[in-house]
Amino acid sequence: MSEFERTFVMLKPDAIARGLIGEIISRIEKKGLRITALKLLQVSRELAEKQYAVHKGKAFFEPLIEYITSGPSLPMIVEGKSAVQAVRTIIGKTNSLEASPGTIRGDFGMTLERNVIHAADSVENAKMEMAVYFTEEEVCKYPRSDEKWLYE
Ligand code: CMP
């Protein structure tokens, strides 16, 4: 049986500039996940390079860092059973053009390079990415009132 886990999610500058914060957060909440940390900030080059360290050296690294530092972003920590998989399912494929309708990228994006939202692809990467933006003291501990209905 799956256990509660934490994942890292970040609304990128295009999502903020396009006024999609409420819409996207609403989808995360409706799914049954709980948001336990969240902050709006202008990401520095240093933080962006730490977050995306696994992509350093790839052709898209520099354009990616420029995109992520081009305006405010909204990093957050999201919790639930199998939270990593749950979030990746609702955000859709990395390339917004290929992401299914009904997913966040499928509904709000057109390209791979401007794909509205990031989510960690594993518990290990989530830990590393969370540590870039949050301290343990910043993570709120609380249950959702509907958890007894969300899970068996
Ligand atoms: P994200 O889920 O944030 O992880 C890495 C990001 O790099 C990805 O979403 C895209 O925004 C961006 N990116 C740009 N080009 C590519 C590419 N060719 N392959 C993967 N990611 C890319």
Short mmCIF file of N, CA and C in Angstrom, two decimals, residues 49-104:
data_model
loop_
_atom_site.label_atom_id
_atom_site.label_comp_id
_atom_site.label_asym_id
_atom_site.label_seq_id
_atom_site.Cartn_x
_atom_site.Cartn_y
_atom_site.Cartn_z
N GLU A 49 19.86 27.13 -11.18
CA GLU A 49 20.91 26.17 -11.58
C GLU A 49 20.97 24.99 -10.61
N LYS A 50 20.70 25.26 -9.33
CA LYS A 50 20.66 24.16 -8.35
C LYS A 50 19.48 23.24 -8.63
N GLN A 51 18.32 23.85 -8.85
CA GLN A 51 17.11 23.05 -9.10
C GLN A 51 17.28 22.14 -10.32
N TYR A 52 17.89 22.69 -11.36
CA TYR A 52 18.00 21.95 -12.62
C TYR A 52 19.41 21.40 -12.86
N ALA A 53 20.14 21.15 -11.78
CA ALA A 53 21.53 20.67 -11.89
C ALA A 53 21.65 19.43 -12.77
N VAL A 54 20.64 18.54 -12.73
CA VAL A 54 20.73 17.30 -13.54
C VAL A 54 20.77 17.59 -15.04
N HIS A 55 20.33 18.77 -15.45
CA HIS A 55 20.29 19.11 -16.88
C HIS A 55 21.49 19.94 -17.34
N LYS A 56 22.42 20.23 -16.40
CA LYS A 56 23.58 21.05 -16.76
C LYS A 56 24.34 20.39 -17.90
N GLY A 57 24.73 21.19 -18.90
CA GLY A 57 25.47 20.65 -20.04
C GLY A 57 24.58 20.32 -21.22
N LYS A 58 23.27 20.21 -20.99
CA LYS A 58 22.36 19.91 -22.10
C LYS A 58 22.07 21.19 -22.89
N ALA A 59 21.71 21.01 -24.15
CA ALA A 59 21.50 22.17 -25.04
C ALA A 59 20.43 23.12 -24.52
N PHE A 60 19.41 22.56 -23.84
CA PHE A 60 18.31 23.43 -23.39
C PHE A 60 18.56 24.05 -22.01
N PHE A 61 19.72 23.75 -21.39
CA PHE A 61 19.96 24.23 -20.02
C PHE A 61 19.93 25.76 -19.92
N GLU A 62 20.70 26.43 -20.75
CA GLU A 62 20.80 27.90 -20.66
C GLU A 62 19.44 28.57 -20.95
N PRO A 63 18.76 28.20 -22.06
CA PRO A 63 17.42 28.78 -22.27
C PRO A 63 16.46 28.48 -21.12
N LEU A 64 16.59 27.31 -20.51
CA LEU A 64 15.72 26.93 -19.38
C LEU A 64 15.97 27.85 -18.19
N ILE A 65 17.26 28.12 -17.89
CA ILE A 65 17.59 29.00 -16.76
C ILE A 65 17.08 30.42 -17.03
N GLU A 66 17.21 30.87 -18.27
CA GLU A 66 16.71 32.22 -18.62
C GLU A 66 15.20 32.30 -18.44
N TYR A 67 14.51 31.26 -18.85
CA TYR A 67 13.04 31.19 -18.71
C TYR A 67 12.64 31.21 -17.23
N ILE A 68 13.28 30.38 -16.44
CA ILE A 68 12.89 30.25 -15.03
C ILE A 68 13.21 31.52 -14.24
N THR A 69 14.22 32.26 -14.67
CA THR A 69 14.58 33.49 -13.95
C THR A 69 13.94 34.74 -14.57
N SER A 70 13.06 34.56 -15.54
CA SER A 70 12.53 35.72 -16.28
C SER A 70 11.39 36.44 -15.57
N GLY A 71 10.85 35.86 -14.51
CA GLY A 71 9.75 36.48 -13.76
C GLY A 71 9.47 35.63 -12.54
N PRO A 72 8.52 36.04 -11.71
CA PRO A 72 8.25 35.28 -10.49
C PRO A 72 7.73 33.87 -10.77
N SER A 73 8.11 32.95 -9.87
CA SER A 73 7.64 31.57 -9.92
C SER A 73 6.98 31.23 -8.58
N LEU A 74 6.32 30.09 -8.52
CA LEU A 74 5.62 29.70 -7.29
C LEU A 74 5.99 28.26 -6.93
N PRO A 75 7.13 28.08 -6.23
CA PRO A 75 7.48 26.73 -5.78
C PRO A 75 6.59 26.30 -4.63
N MET A 76 6.29 25.01 -4.55
CA MET A 76 5.48 24.51 -3.45
C MET A 76 5.81 23.06 -3.13
N ILE A 77 5.40 22.65 -1.93
CA ILE A 77 5.52 21.25 -1.53
C ILE A 77 4.10 20.70 -1.44
N VAL A 78 3.92 19.54 -2.05
CA VAL A 78 2.61 18.91 -2.14
C VAL A 78 2.70 17.51 -1.55
N GLU A 79 1.71 17.16 -0.73
CA GLU A 79 1.75 15.85 -0.06
C GLU A 79 0.50 15.03 -0.33
N GLY A 80 0.68 13.73 -0.30
CA GLY A 80 -0.43 12.78 -0.45
C GLY A 80 0.16 11.40 -0.64
N LYS A 81 -0.70 10.39 -0.69
CA LYS A 81 -0.19 9.06 -1.01
C LYS A 81 0.21 9.04 -2.47
N SER A 82 1.40 8.52 -2.76
CA SER A 82 1.92 8.50 -4.14
C SER A 82 1.86 9.90 -4.78
N ALA A 83 2.23 10.92 -4.01
CA ALA A 83 2.10 12.30 -4.48
C ALA A 83 2.91 12.57 -5.76
N VAL A 84 4.10 11.96 -5.87
CA VAL A 84 4.93 12.20 -7.06
C VAL A 84 4.15 11.79 -8.32
N GLN A 85 3.61 10.58 -8.29
CA GLN A 85 2.88 10.08 -9.45
C GLN A 85 1.57 10.84 -9.67
N ALA A 86 0.88 11.16 -8.58
CA ALA A 86 -0.40 11.86 -8.70
C ALA A 86 -0.21 13.21 -9.39
N VAL A 87 0.82 13.95 -8.99
CA VAL A 87 1.04 15.27 -9.60
C VAL A 87 1.45 15.11 -11.06
N ARG A 88 2.33 14.17 -11.34
CA ARG A 88 2.79 14.01 -12.74
C ARG A 88 1.63 13.60 -13.65
N THR A 89 0.68 12.86 -13.10
CA THR A 89 -0.49 12.48 -13.90
C THR A 89 -1.35 13.71 -14.24
N ILE A 90 -1.55 14.59 -13.27
CA ILE A 90 -2.43 15.73 -13.57
C ILE A 90 -1.73 16.84 -14.34
N ILE A 91 -0.39 16.85 -14.38
CA ILE A 91 0.26 17.91 -15.18
C ILE A 91 0.49 17.47 -16.63
N GLY A 92 0.60 16.18 -16.89
CA GLY A 92 0.75 15.71 -18.28
C GLY A 92 2.18 15.69 -18.76
N LYS A 93 2.34 15.29 -20.03
CA LYS A 93 3.68 15.15 -20.62
C LYS A 93 4.46 16.46 -20.61
N THR A 94 5.82 16.34 -20.57
CA THR A 94 6.68 17.53 -20.52
C THR A 94 6.40 18.48 -21.68
N ASN A 95 6.20 17.91 -22.86
CA ASN A 95 5.90 18.74 -24.03
C ASN A 95 4.40 19.05 -24.05
N SER A 96 4.05 20.30 -23.80
CA SER A 96 2.64 20.70 -23.70
C SER A 96 1.85 20.34 -24.95
N LEU A 97 2.54 20.34 -26.09
CA LEU A 97 1.87 20.03 -27.36
C LEU A 97 1.36 18.58 -27.37
N GLU A 98 2.08 17.71 -26.67
CA GLU A 98 1.72 16.29 -26.66
C GLU A 98 0.90 15.91 -25.42
N ALA A 99 0.82 16.81 -24.46
CA ALA A 99 0.11 16.50 -23.21
C ALA A 99 -1.39 16.38 -23.48
N SER A 100 -2.02 15.42 -22.83
CA SER A 100 -3.45 15.15 -23.08
C SER A 100 -4.33 16.29 -22.59
N PRO A 101 -5.45 16.49 -23.28
CA PRO A 101 -6.45 17.45 -22.78
C PRO A 101 -6.89 17.01 -21.39
N GLY A 102 -7.13 17.97 -20.53
CA GLY A 102 -7.50 17.62 -19.15
C GLY A 102 -6.32 17.68 -18.21
N THR A 103 -5.11 17.62 -18.78
CA THR A 103 -3.93 17.82 -17.93
C THR A 103 -3.59 19.31 -17.92
N ILE A 104 -2.78 19.72 -16.95
CA ILE A 104 -2.46 21.15 -16.84
C ILE A 104 -1.70 21.63 -18.08
#
